[in-house]
Short mmCIF file of C-alpha atoms in Angstrom, two decimals:
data_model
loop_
_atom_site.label_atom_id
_atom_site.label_comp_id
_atom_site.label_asym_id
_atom_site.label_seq_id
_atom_site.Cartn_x
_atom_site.Cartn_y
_atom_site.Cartn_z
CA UNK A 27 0.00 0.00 0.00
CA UNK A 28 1.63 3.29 -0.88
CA UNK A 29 2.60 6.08 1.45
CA UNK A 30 1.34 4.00 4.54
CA UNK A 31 3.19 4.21 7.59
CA UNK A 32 6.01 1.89 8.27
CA UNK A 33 6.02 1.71 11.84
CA UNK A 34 3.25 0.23 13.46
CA UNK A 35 0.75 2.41 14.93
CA UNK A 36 -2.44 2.12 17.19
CA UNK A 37 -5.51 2.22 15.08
CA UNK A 38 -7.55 5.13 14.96
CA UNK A 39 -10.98 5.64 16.42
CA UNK A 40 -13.32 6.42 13.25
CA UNK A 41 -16.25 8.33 13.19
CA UNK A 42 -19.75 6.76 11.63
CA UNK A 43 -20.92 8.23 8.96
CA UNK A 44 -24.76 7.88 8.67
CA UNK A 45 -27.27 8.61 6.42
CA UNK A 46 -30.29 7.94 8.48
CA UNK A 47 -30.95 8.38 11.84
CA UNK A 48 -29.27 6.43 14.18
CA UNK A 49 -32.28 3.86 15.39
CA UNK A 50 -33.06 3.52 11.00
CA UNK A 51 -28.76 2.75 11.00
CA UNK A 52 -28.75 0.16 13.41
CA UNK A 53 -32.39 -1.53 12.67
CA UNK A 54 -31.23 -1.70 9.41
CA UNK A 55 -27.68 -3.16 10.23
CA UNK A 56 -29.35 -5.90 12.42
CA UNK A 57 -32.25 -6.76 10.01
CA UNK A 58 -29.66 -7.57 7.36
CA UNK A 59 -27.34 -9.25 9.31
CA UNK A 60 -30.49 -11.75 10.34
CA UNK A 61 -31.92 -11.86 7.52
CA UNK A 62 -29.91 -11.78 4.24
CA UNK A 63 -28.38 -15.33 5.02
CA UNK A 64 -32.00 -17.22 5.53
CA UNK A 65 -33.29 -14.81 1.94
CA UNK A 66 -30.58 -16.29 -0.11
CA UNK A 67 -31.85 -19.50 0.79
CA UNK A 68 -35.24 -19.26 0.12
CA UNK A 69 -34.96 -17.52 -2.85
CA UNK A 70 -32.88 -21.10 -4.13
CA UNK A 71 -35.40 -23.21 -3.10
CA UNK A 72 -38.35 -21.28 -4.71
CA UNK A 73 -36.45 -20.75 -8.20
CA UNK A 74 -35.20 -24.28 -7.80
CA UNK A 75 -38.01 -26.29 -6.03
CA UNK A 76 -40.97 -24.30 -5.85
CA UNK A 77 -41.50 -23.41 -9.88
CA UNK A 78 -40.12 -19.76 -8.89
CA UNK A 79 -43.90 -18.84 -7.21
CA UNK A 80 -43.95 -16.79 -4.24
CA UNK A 81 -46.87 -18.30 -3.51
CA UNK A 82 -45.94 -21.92 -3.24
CA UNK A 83 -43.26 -21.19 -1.29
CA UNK A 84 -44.71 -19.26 1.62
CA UNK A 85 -47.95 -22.04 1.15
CA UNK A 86 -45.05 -24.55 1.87
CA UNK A 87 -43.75 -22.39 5.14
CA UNK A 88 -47.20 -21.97 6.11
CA UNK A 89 -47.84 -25.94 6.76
CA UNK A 90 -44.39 -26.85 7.88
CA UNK A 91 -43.57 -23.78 9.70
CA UNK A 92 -39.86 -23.30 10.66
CA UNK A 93 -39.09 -27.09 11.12
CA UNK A 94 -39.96 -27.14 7.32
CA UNK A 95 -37.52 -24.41 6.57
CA UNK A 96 -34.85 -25.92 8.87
CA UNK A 97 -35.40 -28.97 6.62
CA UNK A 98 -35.22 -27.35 3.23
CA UNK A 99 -31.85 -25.45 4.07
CA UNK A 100 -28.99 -27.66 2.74
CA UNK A 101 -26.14 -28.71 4.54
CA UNK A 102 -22.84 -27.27 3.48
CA UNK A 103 -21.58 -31.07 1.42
CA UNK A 104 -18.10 -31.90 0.50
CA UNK A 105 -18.66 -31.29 -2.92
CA UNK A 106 -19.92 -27.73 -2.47
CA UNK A 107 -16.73 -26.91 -0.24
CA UNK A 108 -14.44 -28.51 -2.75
CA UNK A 109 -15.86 -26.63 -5.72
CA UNK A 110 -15.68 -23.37 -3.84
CA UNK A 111 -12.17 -23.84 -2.28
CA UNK A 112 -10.90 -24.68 -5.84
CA UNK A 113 -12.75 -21.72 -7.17
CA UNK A 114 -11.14 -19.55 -4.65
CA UNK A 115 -7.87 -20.68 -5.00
CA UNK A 116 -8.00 -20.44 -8.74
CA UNK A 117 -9.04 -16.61 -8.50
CA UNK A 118 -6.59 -15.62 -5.73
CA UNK A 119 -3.79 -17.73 -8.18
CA UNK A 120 -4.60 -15.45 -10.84
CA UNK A 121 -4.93 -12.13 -9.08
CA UNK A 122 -1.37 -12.96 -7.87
CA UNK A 123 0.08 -13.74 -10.92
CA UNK A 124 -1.31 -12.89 -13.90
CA UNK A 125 0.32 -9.82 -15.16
CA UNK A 126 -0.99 -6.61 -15.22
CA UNK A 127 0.26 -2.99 -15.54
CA UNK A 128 0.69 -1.05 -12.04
CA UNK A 129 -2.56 1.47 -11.70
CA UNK A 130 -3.11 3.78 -8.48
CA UNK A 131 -6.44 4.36 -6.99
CA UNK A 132 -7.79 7.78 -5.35
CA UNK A 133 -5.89 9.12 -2.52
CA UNK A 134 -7.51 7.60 0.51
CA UNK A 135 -9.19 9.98 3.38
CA UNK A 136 -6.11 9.53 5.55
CA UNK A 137 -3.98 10.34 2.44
CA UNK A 138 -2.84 6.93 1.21
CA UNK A 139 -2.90 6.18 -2.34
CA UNK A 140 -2.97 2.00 -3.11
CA UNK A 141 -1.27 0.78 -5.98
CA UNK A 142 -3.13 -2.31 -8.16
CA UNK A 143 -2.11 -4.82 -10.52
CA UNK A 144 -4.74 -4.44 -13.45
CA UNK A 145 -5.01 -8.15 -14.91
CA UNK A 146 -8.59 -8.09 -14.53
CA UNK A 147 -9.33 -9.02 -18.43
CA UNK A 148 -6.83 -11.45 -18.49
CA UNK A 149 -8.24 -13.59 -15.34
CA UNK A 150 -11.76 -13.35 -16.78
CA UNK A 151 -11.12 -14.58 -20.09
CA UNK A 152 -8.55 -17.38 -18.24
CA UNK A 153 -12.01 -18.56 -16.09
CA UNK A 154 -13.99 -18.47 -18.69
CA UNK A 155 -11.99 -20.08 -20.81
CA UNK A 156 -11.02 -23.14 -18.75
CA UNK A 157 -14.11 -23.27 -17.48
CA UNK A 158 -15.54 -23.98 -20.72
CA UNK A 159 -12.84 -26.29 -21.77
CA UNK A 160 -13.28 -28.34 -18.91
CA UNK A 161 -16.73 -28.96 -19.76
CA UNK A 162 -16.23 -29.74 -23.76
CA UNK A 163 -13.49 -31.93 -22.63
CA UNK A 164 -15.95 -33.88 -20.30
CA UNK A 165 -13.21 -33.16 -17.44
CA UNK A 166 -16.06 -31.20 -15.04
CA UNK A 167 -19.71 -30.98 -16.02
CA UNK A 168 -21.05 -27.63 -14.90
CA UNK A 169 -24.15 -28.80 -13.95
CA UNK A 170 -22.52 -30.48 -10.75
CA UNK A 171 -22.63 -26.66 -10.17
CA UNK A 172 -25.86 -25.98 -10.73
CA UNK A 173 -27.42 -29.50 -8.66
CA UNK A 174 -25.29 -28.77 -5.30
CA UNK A 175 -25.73 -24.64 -5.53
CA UNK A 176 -28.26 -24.66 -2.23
CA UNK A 177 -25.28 -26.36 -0.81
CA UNK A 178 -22.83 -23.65 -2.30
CA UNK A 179 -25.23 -21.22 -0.98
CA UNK A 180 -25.01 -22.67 2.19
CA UNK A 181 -21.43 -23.29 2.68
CA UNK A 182 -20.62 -19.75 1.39
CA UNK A 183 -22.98 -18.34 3.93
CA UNK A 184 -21.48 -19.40 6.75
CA UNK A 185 -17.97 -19.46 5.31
CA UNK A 186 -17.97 -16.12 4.35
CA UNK A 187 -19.47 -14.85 7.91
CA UNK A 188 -16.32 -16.33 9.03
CA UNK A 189 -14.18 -14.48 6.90
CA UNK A 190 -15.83 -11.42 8.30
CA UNK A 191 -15.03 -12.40 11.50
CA UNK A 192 -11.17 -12.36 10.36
CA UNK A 193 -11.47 -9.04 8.61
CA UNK A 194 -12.65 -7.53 11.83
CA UNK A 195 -9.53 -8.75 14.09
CA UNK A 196 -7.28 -8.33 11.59
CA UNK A 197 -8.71 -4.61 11.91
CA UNK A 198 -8.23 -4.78 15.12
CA UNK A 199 -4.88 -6.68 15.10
CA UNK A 200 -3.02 -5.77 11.92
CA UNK A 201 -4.51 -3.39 9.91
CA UNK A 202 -2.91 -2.65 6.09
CA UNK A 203 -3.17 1.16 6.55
CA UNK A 204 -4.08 4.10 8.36
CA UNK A 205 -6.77 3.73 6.75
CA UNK A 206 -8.43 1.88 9.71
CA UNK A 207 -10.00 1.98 12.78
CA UNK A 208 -13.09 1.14 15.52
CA UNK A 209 -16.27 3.45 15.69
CA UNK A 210 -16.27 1.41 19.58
CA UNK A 211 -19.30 -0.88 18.48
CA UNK A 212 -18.75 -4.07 17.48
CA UNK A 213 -21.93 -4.22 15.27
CA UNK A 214 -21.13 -1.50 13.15
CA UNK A 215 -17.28 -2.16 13.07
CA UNK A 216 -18.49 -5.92 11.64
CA UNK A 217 -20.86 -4.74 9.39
CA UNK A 218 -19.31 -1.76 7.72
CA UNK A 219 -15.81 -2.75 8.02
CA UNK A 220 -12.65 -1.79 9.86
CA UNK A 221 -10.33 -1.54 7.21
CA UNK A 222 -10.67 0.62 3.71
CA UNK A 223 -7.92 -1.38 1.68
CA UNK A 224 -7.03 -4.85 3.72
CA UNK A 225 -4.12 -6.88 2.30
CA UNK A 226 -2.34 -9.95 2.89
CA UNK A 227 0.84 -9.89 2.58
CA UNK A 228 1.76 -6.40 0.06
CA UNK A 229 -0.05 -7.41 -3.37
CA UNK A 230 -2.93 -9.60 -2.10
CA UNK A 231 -5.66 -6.95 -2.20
CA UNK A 232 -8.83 -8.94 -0.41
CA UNK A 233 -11.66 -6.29 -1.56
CA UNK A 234 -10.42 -7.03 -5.42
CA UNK A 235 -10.19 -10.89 -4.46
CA UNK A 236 -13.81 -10.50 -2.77
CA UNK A 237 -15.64 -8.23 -4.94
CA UNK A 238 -14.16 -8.45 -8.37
CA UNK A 239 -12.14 -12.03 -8.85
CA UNK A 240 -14.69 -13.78 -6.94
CA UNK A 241 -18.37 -12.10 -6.94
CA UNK A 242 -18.34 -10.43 -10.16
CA UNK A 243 -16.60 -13.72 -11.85
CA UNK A 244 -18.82 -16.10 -9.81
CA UNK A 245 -21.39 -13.57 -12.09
CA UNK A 246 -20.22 -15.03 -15.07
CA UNK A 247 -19.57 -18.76 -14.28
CA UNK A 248 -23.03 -19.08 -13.10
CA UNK A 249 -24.78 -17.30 -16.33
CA UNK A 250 -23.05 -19.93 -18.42
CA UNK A 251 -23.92 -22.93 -15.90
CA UNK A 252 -27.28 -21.86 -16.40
CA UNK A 253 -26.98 -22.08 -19.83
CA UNK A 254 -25.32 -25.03 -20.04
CA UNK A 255 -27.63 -26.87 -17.63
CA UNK A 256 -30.99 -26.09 -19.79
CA UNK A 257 -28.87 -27.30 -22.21
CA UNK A 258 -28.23 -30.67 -20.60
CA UNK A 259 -31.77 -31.08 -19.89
CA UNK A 260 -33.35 -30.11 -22.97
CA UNK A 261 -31.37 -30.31 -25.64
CA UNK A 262 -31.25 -26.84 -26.72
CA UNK A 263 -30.78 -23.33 -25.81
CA UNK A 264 -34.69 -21.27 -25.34
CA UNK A 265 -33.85 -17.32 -26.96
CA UNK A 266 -34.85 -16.48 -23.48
CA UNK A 267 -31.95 -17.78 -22.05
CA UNK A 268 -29.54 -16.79 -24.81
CA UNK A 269 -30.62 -13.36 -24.26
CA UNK A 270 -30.48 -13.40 -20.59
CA UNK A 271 -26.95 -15.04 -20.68
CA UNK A 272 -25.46 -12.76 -23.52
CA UNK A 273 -26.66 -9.60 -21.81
CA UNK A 274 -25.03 -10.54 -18.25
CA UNK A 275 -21.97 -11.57 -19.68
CA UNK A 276 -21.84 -8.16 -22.03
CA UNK A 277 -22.27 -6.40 -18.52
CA UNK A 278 -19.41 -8.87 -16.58
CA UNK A 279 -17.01 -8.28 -19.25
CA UNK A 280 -17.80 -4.65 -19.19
CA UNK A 281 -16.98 -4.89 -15.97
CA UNK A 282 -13.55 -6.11 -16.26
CA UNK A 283 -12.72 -4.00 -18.83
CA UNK A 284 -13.18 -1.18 -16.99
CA UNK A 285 -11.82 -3.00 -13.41
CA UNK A 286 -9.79 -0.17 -12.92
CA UNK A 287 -12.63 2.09 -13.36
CA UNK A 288 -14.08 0.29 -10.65
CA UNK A 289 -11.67 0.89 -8.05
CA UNK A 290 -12.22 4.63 -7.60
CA UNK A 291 -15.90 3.92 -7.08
CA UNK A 292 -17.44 3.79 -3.40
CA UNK A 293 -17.30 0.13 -3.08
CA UNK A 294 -13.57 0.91 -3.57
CA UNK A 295 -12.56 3.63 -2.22
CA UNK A 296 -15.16 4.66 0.88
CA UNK A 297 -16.78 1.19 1.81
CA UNK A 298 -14.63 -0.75 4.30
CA UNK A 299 -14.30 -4.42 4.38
CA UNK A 300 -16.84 -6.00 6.51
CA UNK A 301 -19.66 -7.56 6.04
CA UNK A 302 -22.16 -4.89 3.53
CA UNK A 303 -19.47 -5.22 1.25
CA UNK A 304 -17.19 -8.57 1.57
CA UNK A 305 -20.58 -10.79 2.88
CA UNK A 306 -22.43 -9.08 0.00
CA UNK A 307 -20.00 -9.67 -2.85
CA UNK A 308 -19.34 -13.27 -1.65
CA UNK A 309 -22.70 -14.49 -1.31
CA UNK A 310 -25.44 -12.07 -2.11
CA UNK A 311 -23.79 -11.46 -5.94
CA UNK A 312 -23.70 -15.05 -6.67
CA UNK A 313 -27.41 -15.58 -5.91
CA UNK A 314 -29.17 -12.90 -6.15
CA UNK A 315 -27.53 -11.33 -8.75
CA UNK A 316 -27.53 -14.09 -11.09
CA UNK A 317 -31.36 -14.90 -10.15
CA UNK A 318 -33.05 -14.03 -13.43
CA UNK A 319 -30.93 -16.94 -15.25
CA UNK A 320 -31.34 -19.63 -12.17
CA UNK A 321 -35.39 -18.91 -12.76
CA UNK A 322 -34.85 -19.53 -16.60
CA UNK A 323 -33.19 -23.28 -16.34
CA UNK A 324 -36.51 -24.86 -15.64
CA UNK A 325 -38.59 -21.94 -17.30
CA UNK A 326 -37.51 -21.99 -20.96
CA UNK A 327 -39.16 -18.86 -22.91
CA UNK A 328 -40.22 -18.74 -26.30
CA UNK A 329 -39.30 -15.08 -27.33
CA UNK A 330 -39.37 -14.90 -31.03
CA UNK A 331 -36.45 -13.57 -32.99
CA UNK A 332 -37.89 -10.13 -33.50
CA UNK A 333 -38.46 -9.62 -29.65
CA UNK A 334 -35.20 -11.53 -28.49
CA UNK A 335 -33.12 -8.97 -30.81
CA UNK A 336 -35.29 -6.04 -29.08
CA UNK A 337 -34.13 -6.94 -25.91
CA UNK A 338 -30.50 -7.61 -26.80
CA UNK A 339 -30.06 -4.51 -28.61
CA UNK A 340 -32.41 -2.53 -26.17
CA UNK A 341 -30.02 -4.10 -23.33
CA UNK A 342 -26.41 -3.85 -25.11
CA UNK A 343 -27.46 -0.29 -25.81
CA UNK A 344 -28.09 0.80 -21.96
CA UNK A 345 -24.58 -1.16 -20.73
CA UNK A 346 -22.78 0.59 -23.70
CA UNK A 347 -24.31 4.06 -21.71
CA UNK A 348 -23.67 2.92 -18.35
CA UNK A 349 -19.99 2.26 -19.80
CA UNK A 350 -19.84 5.51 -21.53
CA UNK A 351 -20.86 7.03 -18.18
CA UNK A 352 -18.11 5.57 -16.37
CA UNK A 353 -15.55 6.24 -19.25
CA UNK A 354 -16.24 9.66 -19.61
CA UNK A 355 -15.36 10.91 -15.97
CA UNK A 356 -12.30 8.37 -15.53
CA UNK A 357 -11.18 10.18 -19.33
CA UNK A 358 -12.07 13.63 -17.36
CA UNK A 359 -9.72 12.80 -14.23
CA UNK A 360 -6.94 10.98 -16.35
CA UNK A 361 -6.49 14.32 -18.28
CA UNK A 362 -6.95 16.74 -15.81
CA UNK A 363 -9.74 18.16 -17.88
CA UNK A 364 -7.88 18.90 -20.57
CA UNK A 365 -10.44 16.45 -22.66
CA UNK A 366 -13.42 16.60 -25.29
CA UNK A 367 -16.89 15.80 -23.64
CA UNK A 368 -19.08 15.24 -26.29
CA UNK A 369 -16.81 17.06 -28.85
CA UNK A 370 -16.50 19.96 -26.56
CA UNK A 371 -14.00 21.60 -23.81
CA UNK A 372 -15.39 19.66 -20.39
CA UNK A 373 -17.74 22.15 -18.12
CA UNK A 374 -15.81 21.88 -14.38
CA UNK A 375 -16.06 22.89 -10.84
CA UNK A 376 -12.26 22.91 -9.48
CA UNK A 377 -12.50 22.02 -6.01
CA UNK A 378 -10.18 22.14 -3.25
CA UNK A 379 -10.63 19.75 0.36
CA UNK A 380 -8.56 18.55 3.08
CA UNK A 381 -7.82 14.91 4.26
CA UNK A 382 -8.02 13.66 7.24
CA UNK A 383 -4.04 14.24 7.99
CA UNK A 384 -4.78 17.85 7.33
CA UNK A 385 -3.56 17.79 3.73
CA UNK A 386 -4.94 19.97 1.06
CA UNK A 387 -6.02 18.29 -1.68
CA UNK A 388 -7.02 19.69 -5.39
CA UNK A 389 -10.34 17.76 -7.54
CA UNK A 390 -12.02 18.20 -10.45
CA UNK A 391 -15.55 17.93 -10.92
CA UNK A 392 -17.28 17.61 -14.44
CA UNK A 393 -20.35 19.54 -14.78
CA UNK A 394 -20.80 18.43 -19.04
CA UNK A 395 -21.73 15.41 -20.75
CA UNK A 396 -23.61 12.43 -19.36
CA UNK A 397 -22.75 13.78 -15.81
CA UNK A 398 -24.30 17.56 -16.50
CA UNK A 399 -27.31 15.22 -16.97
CA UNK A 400 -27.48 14.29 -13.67
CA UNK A 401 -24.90 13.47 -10.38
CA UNK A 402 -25.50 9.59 -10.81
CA UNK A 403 -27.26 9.13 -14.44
CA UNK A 404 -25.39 6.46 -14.68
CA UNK A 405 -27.42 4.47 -12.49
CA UNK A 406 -30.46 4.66 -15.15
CA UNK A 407 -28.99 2.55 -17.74
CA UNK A 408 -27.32 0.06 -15.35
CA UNK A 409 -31.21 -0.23 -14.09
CA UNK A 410 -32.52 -0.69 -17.18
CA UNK A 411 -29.70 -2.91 -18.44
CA UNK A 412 -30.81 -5.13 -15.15
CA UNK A 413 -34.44 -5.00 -16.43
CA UNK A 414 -33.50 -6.18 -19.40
CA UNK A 415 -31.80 -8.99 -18.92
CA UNK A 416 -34.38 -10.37 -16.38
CA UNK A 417 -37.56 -9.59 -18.98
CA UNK A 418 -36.84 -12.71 -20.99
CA UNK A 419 -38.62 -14.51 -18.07
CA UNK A 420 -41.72 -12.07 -19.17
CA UNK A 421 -44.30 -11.79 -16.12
CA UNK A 422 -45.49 -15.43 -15.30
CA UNK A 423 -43.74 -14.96 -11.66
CA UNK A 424 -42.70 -11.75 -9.68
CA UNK A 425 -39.58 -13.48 -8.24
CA UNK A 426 -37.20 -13.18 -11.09
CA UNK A 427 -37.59 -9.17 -11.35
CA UNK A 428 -36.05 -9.00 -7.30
CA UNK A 429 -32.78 -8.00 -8.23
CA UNK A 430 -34.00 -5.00 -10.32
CA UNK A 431 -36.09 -3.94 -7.56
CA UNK A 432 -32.92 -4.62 -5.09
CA UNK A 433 -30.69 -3.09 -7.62
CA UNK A 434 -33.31 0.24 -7.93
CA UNK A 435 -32.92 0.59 -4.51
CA UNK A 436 -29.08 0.05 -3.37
CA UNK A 437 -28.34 2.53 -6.00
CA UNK A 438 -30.78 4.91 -5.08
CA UNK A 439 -29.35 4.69 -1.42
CA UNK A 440 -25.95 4.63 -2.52
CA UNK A 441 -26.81 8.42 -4.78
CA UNK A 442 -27.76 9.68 -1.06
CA UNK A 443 -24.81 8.15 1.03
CA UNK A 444 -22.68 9.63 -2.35
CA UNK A 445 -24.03 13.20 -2.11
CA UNK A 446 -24.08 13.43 1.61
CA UNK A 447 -20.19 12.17 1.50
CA UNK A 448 -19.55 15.03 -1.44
CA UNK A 449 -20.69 17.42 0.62
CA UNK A 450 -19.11 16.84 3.57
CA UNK A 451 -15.97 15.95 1.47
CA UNK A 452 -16.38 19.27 -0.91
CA UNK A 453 -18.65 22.05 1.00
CA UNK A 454 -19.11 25.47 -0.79
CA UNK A 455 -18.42 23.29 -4.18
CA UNK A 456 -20.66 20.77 -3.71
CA UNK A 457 -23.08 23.09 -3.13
CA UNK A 458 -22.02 25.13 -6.36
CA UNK A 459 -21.88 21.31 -8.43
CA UNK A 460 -25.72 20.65 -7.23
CA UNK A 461 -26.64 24.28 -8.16
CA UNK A 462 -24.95 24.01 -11.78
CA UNK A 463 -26.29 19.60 -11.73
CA UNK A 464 -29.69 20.00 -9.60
CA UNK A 465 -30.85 16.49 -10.64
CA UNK A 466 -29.65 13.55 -8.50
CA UNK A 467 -30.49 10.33 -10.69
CA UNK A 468 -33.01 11.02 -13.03
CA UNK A 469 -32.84 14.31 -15.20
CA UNK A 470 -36.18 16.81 -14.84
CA UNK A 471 -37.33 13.83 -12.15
CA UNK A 472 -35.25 13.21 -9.37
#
């Protein structure tokens, strides 16, 4: 990690930053805590086992109460571990050493500045790649995947809630940074995170290994398992799935083209390692993100080519945006400004704040372009690209459209926690950015 101090020092009390009131933080930091784990099971066994209806499955809680949930939660097998420990291993060997040019992220609140290895593109085309291979070899069948994933889910619940549990005394213990500390409570220090860039060792980054090499790949691996097992069962592909597959894997691999894109972005660069973020990437991504094509194995959808193409193009067209977004403002801070924003000089707000050291520190914000839309416009087309990928499974069941309502929302919350950190960040300019951008998400709306 660059610039951090060499000698080791106590860590620092931190201060919470909240953007509800205090009972809302803390109800809210309990309620998922409780109930994320028991979700991501349920929603498995109703896309799996209970023909994706709502309905069915709370009919089935209803008469078995919790002894029948108890029953329908899988144990963690061998086979689950082994496929995830291999997994693992494989991603954390290629983070290590794949090679990758040297890029630096944003300077850090206490003024640190951490230094990645971007071999992003190169690791996901390696997974895919051998993943692939090992199935048209006939060394792995990928739908040994998909028939033990309530045991994945299961094993990765509780494994990953201990791996939490090691982020938060190695945040006590041995912190990476100065970029670290307690808030005093042990809830909120395990559920936001006590460390901003944990490492092990000096290149093992663990919020890359957690949130791009395994959650965002797991992404991937699972769209094509899905594919692969309706396949298997059928015989063929349904358009439905083709779309649903092609769009999330447009999205992934815009993803990891733009990795280091990613790592100036909250998850990144404000969000500590703990459990919203490392739990959440870990788990949550891999099932609920990938949800839409999970419903699709055992509900194959006759589109039609004319409204499969609609949805493709209609879908390809709002990830291209969402990646325009995103490559417009990294173009904007790579330059300095001195850059064309839709063929014209950038409008800017030069801004000047201080870091938590005390340094003075110069930024740039662009006022033009997709951003002069609105402060987060981006978040419209990576809705709609979300919607579009899960409307294959049309309307027979309300389940499969989840993540675009959970997606609508965490993005929605993370525009307020954004502006309410730009303004305590920024003051007087952040003021003059929202007077000069007055929309937060959705231009002339919101």
């Amino acid at each position: 990690m660059a610039e951090q101090s060499k000698t080791k020092t106590k860590t620092k009390t931190k201060t919470m930053e909240t953007v509800h009131s205090p009972l809302l933080t803390y109800f809210s930091m309990i309620s998922l805590l409780t109930l994320c784990p028991p979700f991501v099971i349920l929603l498995w066994y109703t896309m799996t086992h209970a023909d994706g209806s709502i309905l069915q499955a709370f009919s089935y809680l209803k008469h078995h109460g919790l002894q029948g949930f108890i029953s329908i939660w899988p144990k963690p097998s061998a086979t689950a571990c082994k496929i995830i420990a291999v997994y693992a291993a494989f991603e954390a060997a290629l983070q290590l050493l794949l090679p990758g040019k040297s890029v630096q992220g944003p300077i850090s609140p206490a003024g640190n500045r951490p230094l990645y290895k971007a071999n992003g593109v190169a690791a996901y085309l390696v997974t895919l790649l051998t993943y692939l291979a090992l199935w048209w070899f006939g060394i792995f069948n990928p739908t040994i995947v998909y028939d033990h994933l309530g045991e994945i889910y299961s094993a990765l619940i509780f494994g990953s809630f201990v791996f939490c549990i090691f982020l938060y005394i190695k945040g006590h213990l041995a912190p990476s940074s100065t970029d670290s500390g307690s808030s005093g409570n042990i809830i909120i220090d395990f559920y936001w995170g006590m460390e901003l860039y944990p490492r092990i060792g000096k290149h093992f980054d663990i919020k890359v290994f957690t949130n791009c090499r395994f959650g965002m790949m797991s992404w991937a691996v699972l769209a094509l398992t899905y594919c692969i097992k309706q396949y298997e069962e059928n015989g063929k592909v349904a358009d439905s799935m083709l779309v649903n597959t092609t769009l999330m894997l447009v999205y992934v691999t815009k993803f990891f083209w733009w990795e280091a894109g990613y790592w100036n972005t909250m998850d990144i660069a404000h969000d500590r390692a703990g459990f919203y973020i490392c739990w959440g990437c870990l788990v949550w991504v891999p099932s609920v993100y990938t949800s839409p094509g999970m419903y699709l194995v055992n509900h194959p959808v006759t589109l039609g080519t004319q409204l499969a193409l609609f949805i493709l193009v209609a879908g390809i067209l709002c990830i291209y945006i969402n990646y325009d977004c995103d490559r417009q403002r990294q173009e904007f801070r790579r330059t300095n400004g001195k850059c064309l924003v839709w063929g014209r000089a950038p409008s800017k707000i030069e801004a000047t704040y201080t870091t938590s050291s005390g340094e003075t520190k110069r930024s740039l914000l662009l006022t033009s372009g997709w951003w002069g839309l609105a402060r987060h416009f981006h978040y419209v087309p990576e809705i709609l690209s979300a919607f579009f990928w899960t409307v294959p499974a049309l309307f027979h069941h309300f389940l499969p459209y989840f993540y675009v309502i959970f997606l609508t929302i965490l993005l929605f919350d993370r525009a307020k926690r954004d502006d309410d950190r730009c303004r305590s960040k920024y003051g007087k300019y952040w003021k003059l950015y929202c007077d000069k951008v007055p929309y937060r998400i959705i231009p002339g709306v919101y």
